[in-house]
Amino acid sequence: MKSTLEVLGTTGIETIRVPMRDGISLAATLYRPAGDGHPVILVRTPYSEPMSRSLPVLPALAEGFAVLIQNCRGTAGSEGELRAFENESADGLDTLAWIVDQPWCDGRVAMFGASYLGMSQLAVSGHRPAGLRAIVPIVATHSYRDGLVYRQGALQLGQGLGWHMLKAAQTLGDRRARGEDVGAQGGAFAAVASNPDAAYRTLPLTSLTGVSDLVPSWTTWLEQENEPAYWDRIGYTAHRRATAVPGLHVGGWFDLFLGGTIDNFVEISTRAADESVRRAQHLIIGPWTHADQSGAAGELFFGAGSAAAIGLEAQQLRFLRESVEGLDSSLPPVQLFVMGANVWRSENEWPLARTDWQRWYLAPDSGLGTAEPAGDAAPRSYRHDPHDPVPTLGGATLIGGGIDGGAEYMPGSRDQRRLDKRQDILRFSSAPLEEDLEVTGPVTVTLHAATSAADTDFTAKLIDVWPDGRAMGVTDGIVRARYRAGMDDPQPVSPGEVVRYEIDLVATSQLFRRGHRIRVDIASSNFPCYDRNSGSGKPSGSVEAEDLVPANQTVFLDRDRPSYITLPVIPTN
């Protein structure tokens, strides 16, 4: 690999414009080694130039790649209007077709990037564009509706509003740079941004004009909750199995898009039409949040869990080089960081073939264990009040701040004892473990439950209770009652009706050490990570303050109506 000075001495940097099919042009910056005929790494971003400085441009140039960083429609000098995700497929395909015709491209293109930048790759890869040789989607969801905006029917309020506030601020900056008068819009935005906690509680959510006037997708996403045709039109979920290129899928155990990262890997590696493409998918998951790969997540530091420790950047570049050259990647199919043991491990598949799927039952005495419940086991009840929701305390979030200016909303493993005095959480704990227990794979909680309201949410958390009393969050999930069968099949509940719920806690890799306890917490809110369920059955965007009604919740624990967590236990031998 060339040194930085050698790379800088032979690199051309050009500001260019790329034409789209509808006549507008998108701004881009091209970095390329001397001469023509290079493989190209394409990065498509809506975040403007300063947020692209962390991209590995110099290492890619040293490997002989040209790098094109393009600003998405309506951002940082690109013409048109940003309507989140709606144009990324067409614009990405037009850009790829344009790149392969340029003299500085040798006809081979790979795509790279995280979050929106990763989703922009999946928006085109299933259309088999000419010239595309590889994708590296990092922390990317599988579905805009069911993985980004909503999760099992609950609106991901904190991250959704936070993203729109970020883009609103950038949009104001872009407009100021063009000489526009943004005084009125800037004032409305400042009123929202100055008090995020008040914004989270604003009802109806569609009334946040200081955000939606600048980034219309905030209102669009809320208005389209029950319109599957909209999400199908802009999304790529159904196209993924047509992918014809190798993929390196990178995620974090505390990333809100972990489920999407895993689903993208599994879908393409098991259902792509071409067997060679199925074999060419790779998965890496570390103890990371959405934007931090340092190995620190919340209140825990995972030692060797940083991206640097695994040489992630070098692995990504090696994968790109091997893929554009048509070689089988030398990377393992799956690389996982096992938290608790704090080690990396290579695997051949997901979920692991040797998994022992164990049911751990919630018991009336607040216990948790593998013994089946008694036929007459009594239920447990609590009262959920949407005026006083259970506050977010870590997890797979993308929110800044916390209670009274703290950091509680921020992602990662956080001590749940702060919530111990709340009476609207049911807690179920195992006895101290007699041996280490590794849990690696998908995690679900099954509840048999009833509510007094016309609709409600149920949340579940998997917690590692240390011998010193710390109760460290591992993974969590939520289900909205009317969407328990999926958002395309809403099924209202009747007050008092006993219903079976499956709460997807996505996945983890956690070694519960000997002497620790496994705990499961059940509640009905996790705010502001998710919006408050009013109990009315109304769509999230149309809920008014007067719609908020408390609900009496009952969780059943008997043999005929058991409630349990399914743990993917990995045998020690």
XYZ file of C-alpha atoms in Angstrom:
573
model
C 0.000 0.000 0.000
C 1.235 3.487 -0.846
C 1.967 6.036 1.853
C -0.363 8.982 2.448
C 2.151 11.387 0.874
C 2.455 9.190 -2.204
C -1.319 9.023 -2.549
C -1.795 12.761 -2.147
C 0.952 13.430 -4.657
C -0.751 11.454 -7.424
C -4.416 12.138 -6.698
C -6.744 14.316 -8.692
C -9.698 15.909 -6.912
C -12.554 17.159 -9.069
C -15.972 18.627 -8.380
C -18.352 17.239 -10.973
C -22.058 17.000 -11.732
C -23.859 13.793 -12.642
C -26.986 14.018 -14.857
C -30.190 12.228 -13.843
C -32.974 10.951 -16.111
C -35.340 13.791 -15.163
C -32.873 16.501 -16.174
C -31.494 17.530 -12.798
C -27.840 17.052 -11.828
C -26.276 15.830 -8.608
C -23.082 17.256 -7.162
C -20.165 14.922 -6.492
C -16.475 14.957 -5.609
C -14.142 12.620 -7.459
C -10.853 11.459 -5.960
C -8.714 9.404 -8.310
C -5.187 8.184 -8.835
C -3.277 9.460 -11.843
C -4.373 8.220 -15.231
C -7.535 6.520 -16.415
C -9.094 3.109 -16.015
C -9.612 2.501 -12.276
C -12.176 0.528 -10.329
C -14.453 3.005 -8.561
C -15.957 3.098 -5.078
C -19.250 5.001 -5.119
C -20.573 6.592 -1.939
C -24.001 8.258 -2.067
C -24.739 10.492 0.942
C -27.457 12.934 2.036
C -25.254 14.320 4.818
C -23.078 16.908 3.045
C -19.311 17.010 2.810
C -18.260 17.404 6.471
C -19.957 14.150 7.454
C -18.105 12.232 4.729
C -14.637 12.978 6.075
C -14.549 9.750 8.074
C -14.807 7.675 4.907
C -11.603 5.708 4.088
C -10.837 7.715 0.953
C -7.047 7.723 1.245
C -6.761 3.985 1.986
C -9.023 3.272 -0.994
C -6.892 5.460 -3.250
C -3.791 3.675 -2.021
C -5.410 0.410 -3.111
C -5.857 1.796 -6.637
C -9.531 2.752 -6.421
C -11.055 6.008 -7.545
C -13.660 7.294 -5.085
C -16.776 9.226 -6.046
C -18.711 10.819 -3.159
C -22.070 12.022 -4.437
C -24.581 14.203 -2.618
C -28.120 12.849 -2.795
C -30.858 14.826 -4.468
C -31.631 18.101 -2.720
C -28.503 18.115 -0.503
C -25.206 20.035 -0.534
C -25.386 21.474 -4.039
C -27.363 18.700 -5.710
C -30.475 19.868 -7.502
C -34.018 18.744 -6.674
C -35.665 18.116 -3.323
C -34.677 15.542 -0.746
C -37.623 13.241 -0.127
C -36.103 10.597 2.080
C -35.381 7.373 0.158
C -37.948 8.071 -2.582
C -35.396 8.713 -5.367
C -32.416 6.651 -4.281
C -33.100 3.717 -6.575
C -33.489 5.751 -9.782
C -30.720 8.211 -8.916
C -28.339 5.443 -7.897
C -28.939 3.483 -11.092
C -28.452 6.615 -13.212
C -25.209 7.355 -11.392
C -23.840 3.843 -11.886
C -24.683 3.930 -15.596
C -22.898 7.281 -15.913
C -19.786 6.148 -13.995
C -19.049 3.095 -16.145
C -18.955 5.332 -19.235
C -16.266 7.620 -17.810
C -12.636 7.205 -18.921
C -11.374 7.145 -15.334
C -13.524 4.056 -14.647
C -12.509 0.624 -15.908
C -16.130 -0.554 -15.886
C -16.049 -1.932 -12.340
C -17.836 -0.183 -9.462
C -18.323 -1.052 -5.788
C -20.497 0.790 -3.288
C -19.733 1.566 0.346
C -21.210 3.377 3.330
C -23.191 3.314 6.559
C -26.842 3.912 7.450
C -28.532 5.953 4.673
C -25.365 5.367 2.623
C -25.835 1.620 3.110
C -29.514 1.711 2.232
C -28.698 3.564 -0.997
C -26.643 0.516 -1.996
C -29.479 -1.924 -1.389
C -31.798 0.393 -3.305
C -29.880 -0.449 -6.505
C -28.174 -3.810 -5.963
C -31.358 -5.825 -6.501
C -31.765 -4.253 -9.959
C -28.516 -5.823 -11.206
C -26.948 -2.648 -12.633
C -24.154 -3.107 -15.152
C -20.726 -2.582 -13.651
C -21.659 -3.100 -10.002
C -19.252 -5.611 -8.456
C -19.770 -5.411 -4.671
C -21.629 -3.679 -1.858
C -20.636 -2.932 1.734
C -23.834 -1.835 3.537
C -23.009 -0.914 7.129
C -25.774 -0.608 9.767
C -28.492 -0.641 7.079
C -32.090 -1.673 7.558
C -34.003 -4.182 5.444
C -37.266 -2.224 5.235
C -37.980 1.484 5.455
C -41.377 0.884 7.022
C -40.839 -2.125 9.269
C -37.256 -1.506 10.288
C -36.544 2.201 10.040
C -39.736 4.168 10.713
C -41.645 1.560 12.724
C -40.701 -1.552 14.683
C -43.362 -4.208 15.054
C -45.844 -1.380 14.521
C -44.479 1.115 17.060
C -43.151 4.406 15.718
C -39.392 4.779 16.318
C -40.003 8.297 17.542
C -36.639 9.263 18.991
C -34.496 8.276 16.053
C -37.048 9.390 13.460
C -37.452 12.870 14.889
C -33.721 13.126 15.615
C -32.844 12.300 11.998
C -35.322 14.832 10.675
C -33.936 17.497 13.017
C -30.433 16.772 11.706
C -31.594 17.018 8.108
C -33.643 20.129 8.860
C -30.537 21.840 10.235
C -28.524 20.811 7.173
C -31.307 21.955 4.844
C -31.291 25.376 6.494
C -27.534 25.540 6.007
C -27.803 24.583 2.336
C -30.461 27.239 1.746
C -28.467 29.917 3.521
C -25.464 29.008 1.386
C -27.604 29.646 -1.700
C -28.505 33.081 -0.389
C -32.108 32.260 0.574
C -33.900 33.979 3.435
C -34.623 31.246 5.981
C -35.432 33.471 8.941
C -38.990 32.267 9.507
C -38.189 28.604 8.940
C -35.073 28.880 11.074
C -37.084 30.286 13.946
C -39.673 27.513 13.764
C -36.934 24.893 13.660
C -35.092 26.449 16.601
C -38.264 26.248 18.692
C -38.351 22.474 18.163
C -34.617 21.820 18.394
C -34.188 23.822 21.614
C -36.428 21.432 23.573
C -36.401 17.878 22.145
C -38.202 16.446 25.196
C -41.150 18.766 24.566
C -41.080 17.815 20.880
C -41.314 14.115 21.765
C -44.509 14.838 23.711
C -46.071 17.092 21.072
C -49.435 15.813 19.859
C -50.375 15.353 17.162
C -46.881 14.550 15.904
C -47.786 15.955 12.492
C -47.953 19.428 14.053
C -44.133 19.676 14.259
C -44.020 22.089 11.328
C -40.575 23.388 12.289
C -39.283 20.041 11.043
C -41.749 18.905 8.386
C -41.670 22.233 6.530
C -37.959 21.637 5.910
C -37.964 17.847 5.504
C -41.438 16.737 4.282
C -40.817 13.039 4.878
C -41.590 13.508 8.610
C -45.244 14.100 7.798
C -45.229 11.644 4.893
C -44.002 8.782 7.062
C -46.722 9.409 9.623
C -49.480 9.789 7.031
C -48.434 6.599 5.222
C -48.448 4.299 8.289
C -51.282 2.188 6.878
C -50.363 2.512 3.173
C -48.246 -0.497 2.189
C -48.244 0.577 -1.467
C -46.166 3.646 -0.609
C -43.535 1.651 1.261
C -43.428 -1.045 -1.422
C -42.878 1.601 -4.087
C -39.920 3.302 -2.440
C -38.416 0.226 -0.775
C -36.081 -2.572 -1.775
C -37.207 -5.403 0.501
C -38.690 -7.493 -2.318
C -35.730 -6.904 -4.673
C -32.932 -8.172 -2.461
C -33.006 -11.783 -3.614
C -32.240 -10.548 -7.163
C -28.872 -9.228 -5.910
C -26.057 -10.497 -8.109
C -22.951 -9.182 -6.310
C -20.953 -10.046 -3.185
C -21.946 -8.200 -0.013
C -20.240 -7.429 3.281
C -22.939 -6.625 5.862
C -21.690 -4.884 9.013
C -23.783 -4.311 12.134
C -23.664 -3.671 15.865
C -25.336 -5.429 18.776
C -26.648 -2.028 19.960
C -27.575 -0.645 16.541
C -31.246 0.037 15.903
C -30.873 -1.501 12.413
C -29.294 -4.757 13.645
C -32.369 -6.731 12.606
C -32.148 -5.255 9.113
C -28.431 -5.986 8.783
C -28.997 -9.619 9.735
C -32.085 -9.921 7.537
C -30.226 -8.529 4.516
C -27.431 -11.051 5.024
C -29.796 -13.992 5.555
C -32.119 -13.055 2.680
C -29.355 -12.726 0.099
C -27.174 -15.569 1.405
C -30.070 -18.035 1.367
C -32.386 -16.794 -1.402
C -30.298 -15.105 -4.079
C -30.853 -16.806 -7.430
C -27.145 -17.439 -8.038
C -25.424 -19.859 -5.664
C -22.103 -18.049 -6.068
C -23.785 -14.842 -4.879
C -25.245 -16.648 -1.876
C -21.774 -17.848 -0.907
C -20.329 -14.365 -1.395
C -22.296 -12.723 1.450
C -20.459 -11.980 4.690
C -21.597 -10.711 8.091
C -19.680 -8.864 10.837
C -21.348 -7.825 14.104
C -19.465 -6.058 16.880
C -20.387 -4.571 20.278
C -21.168 -1.308 18.517
C -23.885 1.303 18.362
C -25.155 2.933 15.173
C -22.350 5.477 15.007
C -19.652 4.224 17.390
C -17.331 1.277 16.753
C -14.883 2.063 19.563
C -15.902 -0.927 21.674
C -17.589 1.316 24.257
C -21.384 0.975 24.278
C -23.323 2.709 27.007
C -21.782 1.976 30.390
C -19.659 -0.980 29.273
C -16.338 -1.205 27.442
C -15.798 -4.416 25.537
C -12.026 -4.520 25.376
C -11.104 -6.083 22.057
C -14.455 -5.097 20.567
C -13.364 -2.009 18.637
C -13.367 -1.886 14.860
C -9.641 -1.203 15.017
C -9.050 -4.391 17.006
C -10.593 -6.494 14.252
C -8.981 -4.448 11.482
C -12.396 -3.644 10.048
C -11.228 -1.016 7.568
C -8.567 -3.363 6.187
C -11.128 -6.185 5.945
C -13.527 -3.942 4.047
C -10.867 -2.863 1.549
C -9.679 -6.448 1.115
C -13.265 -7.516 0.438
C -13.720 -4.730 -2.128
C -10.443 -5.532 -3.888
C -11.148 -9.261 -4.055
C -14.723 -8.657 -5.238
C -13.904 -6.253 -8.074
C -11.242 -8.691 -9.237
C -13.774 -11.531 -9.305
C -12.069 -13.485 -6.534
C -13.764 -15.365 -3.722
C -13.389 -13.348 -0.549
C -10.924 -14.613 2.026
C -13.152 -13.349 4.854
C -15.053 -15.844 7.044
C -18.785 -16.061 6.305
C -19.684 -14.681 9.749
C -17.655 -12.845 12.407
C -19.277 -12.185 15.779
C -18.118 -10.507 18.958
C -19.256 -12.459 22.033
C -19.969 -9.942 24.781
C -19.145 -11.087 28.298
C -16.408 -13.330 26.956
C -15.197 -10.286 24.990
C -13.779 -12.271 22.086
C -14.289 -12.390 18.318
C -15.338 -15.680 16.758
C -15.802 -16.863 13.173
C -18.885 -18.876 12.228
C -20.255 -20.472 9.071
C -23.888 -19.377 9.194
C -26.615 -17.425 10.995
C -28.243 -18.542 13.180
C -25.611 -21.012 14.351
C -26.382 -24.586 13.386
C -25.493 -25.920 16.851
C -27.995 -23.682 18.672
C -29.977 -25.192 21.541
C -33.256 -23.249 21.506
C -34.387 -23.034 25.135
C -37.611 -21.672 26.607
C -37.200 -19.832 29.894
C -40.620 -19.294 31.470
C -41.831 -16.231 33.362
C -43.195 -17.313 36.749
C -45.793 -15.762 39.116
C -43.170 -15.428 41.882
C -41.015 -13.282 39.540
C -38.803 -16.238 38.763
C -37.378 -17.217 35.383
C -36.377 -20.747 34.470
C -36.728 -23.736 32.153
C -39.346 -25.591 34.222
C -42.790 -25.553 32.566
C -45.424 -23.563 34.458
C -48.157 -25.080 36.563
C -51.660 -25.332 35.187
C -53.012 -22.965 37.837
C -50.145 -20.451 37.816
C -51.533 -17.003 38.562
C -51.192 -14.082 36.138
C -49.362 -10.822 36.886
C -50.793 -7.355 36.282
C -49.688 -3.740 36.077
C -51.119 -0.386 35.031
C -49.701 1.469 32.014
C -50.194 5.238 31.870
C -49.117 6.926 28.597
C -48.927 10.243 30.475
C -46.067 8.743 32.514
C -44.316 6.293 30.180
C -41.331 4.136 31.109
C -38.305 6.186 30.017
C -35.774 4.877 27.529
C -32.661 3.585 29.253
C -30.078 2.569 26.662
C -30.566 -0.215 24.148
C -30.475 -0.078 20.361
C -31.344 3.594 20.085
C -30.226 6.561 18.018
C -31.115 9.344 20.435
C -29.050 11.956 22.225
C -29.509 13.134 25.772
C -31.506 11.711 28.602
C -33.524 12.408 31.724
C -32.777 15.828 33.237
C -29.890 16.376 30.845
C -28.342 12.951 31.343
C -27.309 10.275 28.842
C -30.019 7.695 29.519
C -31.553 7.795 26.039
C -28.223 7.128 24.340
C -27.433 3.663 22.968
C -25.662 0.770 24.581
C -25.835 -1.333 27.713
C -27.081 0.714 30.675
C -27.868 -0.175 34.277
C -31.634 -0.699 34.587
C -31.712 -0.137 38.358
C -32.680 3.472 37.718
C -36.158 2.116 36.893
C -36.465 -0.128 39.968
C -39.055 2.041 41.739
C -41.511 1.980 38.855
C -44.606 -0.151 39.390
C -45.416 -0.487 35.669
C -42.629 -2.992 34.971
C -42.826 -6.734 35.667
C -39.406 -8.226 36.454
C -38.553 -11.930 36.204
C -35.121 -13.184 37.304
C -33.382 -16.543 37.234
C -31.409 -17.979 40.092
C -27.658 -17.272 39.959
C -26.196 -19.324 37.123
C -24.151 -22.317 38.182
C -22.208 -22.277 34.894
C -21.458 -19.802 32.134
C -24.265 -19.632 29.571
C -23.703 -18.288 26.071
C -26.694 -16.801 24.250
C -25.925 -16.123 20.572
C -28.655 -15.726 17.984
C -32.205 -14.418 17.530
C -34.130 -13.719 20.740
C -37.926 -13.582 21.106
C -40.352 -13.161 23.983
C -43.761 -14.829 23.779
C -46.509 -13.306 25.891
C -50.077 -14.309 26.524
C -51.586 -11.041 27.646
C -54.743 -8.940 27.850
C -55.351 -5.203 28.006
C -58.266 -3.040 29.063
C -57.620 -0.618 26.177
C -58.534 -0.706 22.490
C -54.824 -0.983 21.665
C -51.551 -1.126 23.581
C -47.863 -1.969 23.394
C -45.858 -4.644 25.151
C -42.113 -4.267 25.616
C -39.511 -6.793 26.716
C -35.880 -6.476 27.814
C -33.223 -9.130 28.287
C -30.937 -8.103 31.161
C -27.679 -9.431 32.625
C -27.760 -9.018 36.421
C -24.245 -8.956 37.860
C -23.341 -10.281 41.338
C -22.822 -6.666 42.497
C -26.439 -5.843 41.581
C -25.892 -4.077 38.273
C -28.672 -4.875 35.803
C -27.119 -4.323 32.388
C -29.388 -4.233 29.359
C -28.557 -6.722 26.618
C -31.339 -6.380 24.019
C -34.990 -5.334 23.898
C -38.078 -5.109 21.708
C -41.649 -3.886 21.380
C -44.883 -4.965 19.698
C -47.977 -2.875 19.015
C -51.050 -4.977 19.711
C -52.973 -4.240 16.529
C -49.883 -4.963 14.414
C -48.949 -8.229 16.111
C -49.489 -10.091 12.790
C -47.583 -7.458 10.796
C -48.279 -3.918 9.658
C -50.014 -5.114 6.494
C -52.487 -7.115 8.575
C -53.786 -4.901 11.412
C -55.924 -6.846 13.872
C -57.637 -4.786 16.582
C -57.853 -6.279 20.044
C -60.908 -6.405 22.262
C -60.523 -5.208 25.849
C -59.978 -8.215 28.104
C -59.167 -10.581 25.215
C -56.210 -12.889 25.873
C -53.861 -12.607 22.886
C -50.571 -14.285 22.020
C -47.772 -11.831 21.207
C -44.303 -12.447 19.787
C -41.880 -9.664 20.704
C -38.791 -9.613 18.508
C -35.725 -8.749 20.588
C -33.690 -9.144 17.383
C -30.453 -10.842 18.452
C -27.405 -10.799 20.670
C -24.216 -12.642 21.491
C -23.848 -12.519 25.259
C -22.013 -14.773 27.681
C -23.910 -14.736 30.982
C -21.197 -15.541 33.513
C -21.485 -18.004 36.379
C -23.044 -16.221 39.365
C -24.944 -13.756 37.145
C -28.723 -13.834 36.776
C -30.770 -13.661 33.580
C -33.655 -11.208 33.848
C -36.602 -10.321 31.624
C -38.553 -7.090 32.118
C -42.056 -6.618 30.695
C -43.710 -3.194 30.350
C -45.800 -1.215 27.864
C -43.641 1.784 26.948
C -40.061 2.765 26.113
C -40.190 6.508 25.564
C -38.941 8.410 23.613
C -37.331 5.535 21.760
C -40.898 4.698 20.680
C -44.019 6.840 20.655
C -46.596 6.444 23.399
C -49.444 4.121 22.525
C -52.528 6.170 23.315
C -54.739 3.123 23.844
C -57.173 4.446 21.241
C -56.064 2.432 18.227
C -55.411 5.591 16.204
C -52.406 5.846 13.844
C -49.359 7.428 15.495
C -49.568 10.680 13.554
C -53.194 11.447 14.399
C -53.147 10.851 18.173
C -54.307 13.885 20.182
C -53.620 14.576 23.854
C -57.177 13.632 24.826
C -56.711 10.173 23.268
C -54.200 9.103 25.926
C -55.884 6.621 28.273
C -54.320 4.373 30.935
C -54.546 0.609 30.436
C -54.671 -2.290 32.872
C -52.364 -5.029 31.585
C -52.428 -8.715 32.517
C -49.688 -11.198 31.597
C -50.664 -14.865 31.834
C -48.172 -17.431 33.113
C -50.009 -20.784 33.282
C -49.421 -23.978 31.313
C -52.107 -23.262 28.714
C -51.145 -19.596 28.348
C -47.427 -19.488 29.049
C -45.169 -16.486 28.689
C -41.487 -17.126 28.033
C -38.290 -15.978 26.400
C -36.658 -18.177 23.762
C -32.887 -18.120 24.211
C -30.468 -19.380 21.535
C -28.042 -21.192 23.831
C -24.711 -22.258 22.366
C -23.353 -25.507 23.857
C -19.901 -25.259 25.400
C -18.678 -28.440 23.720
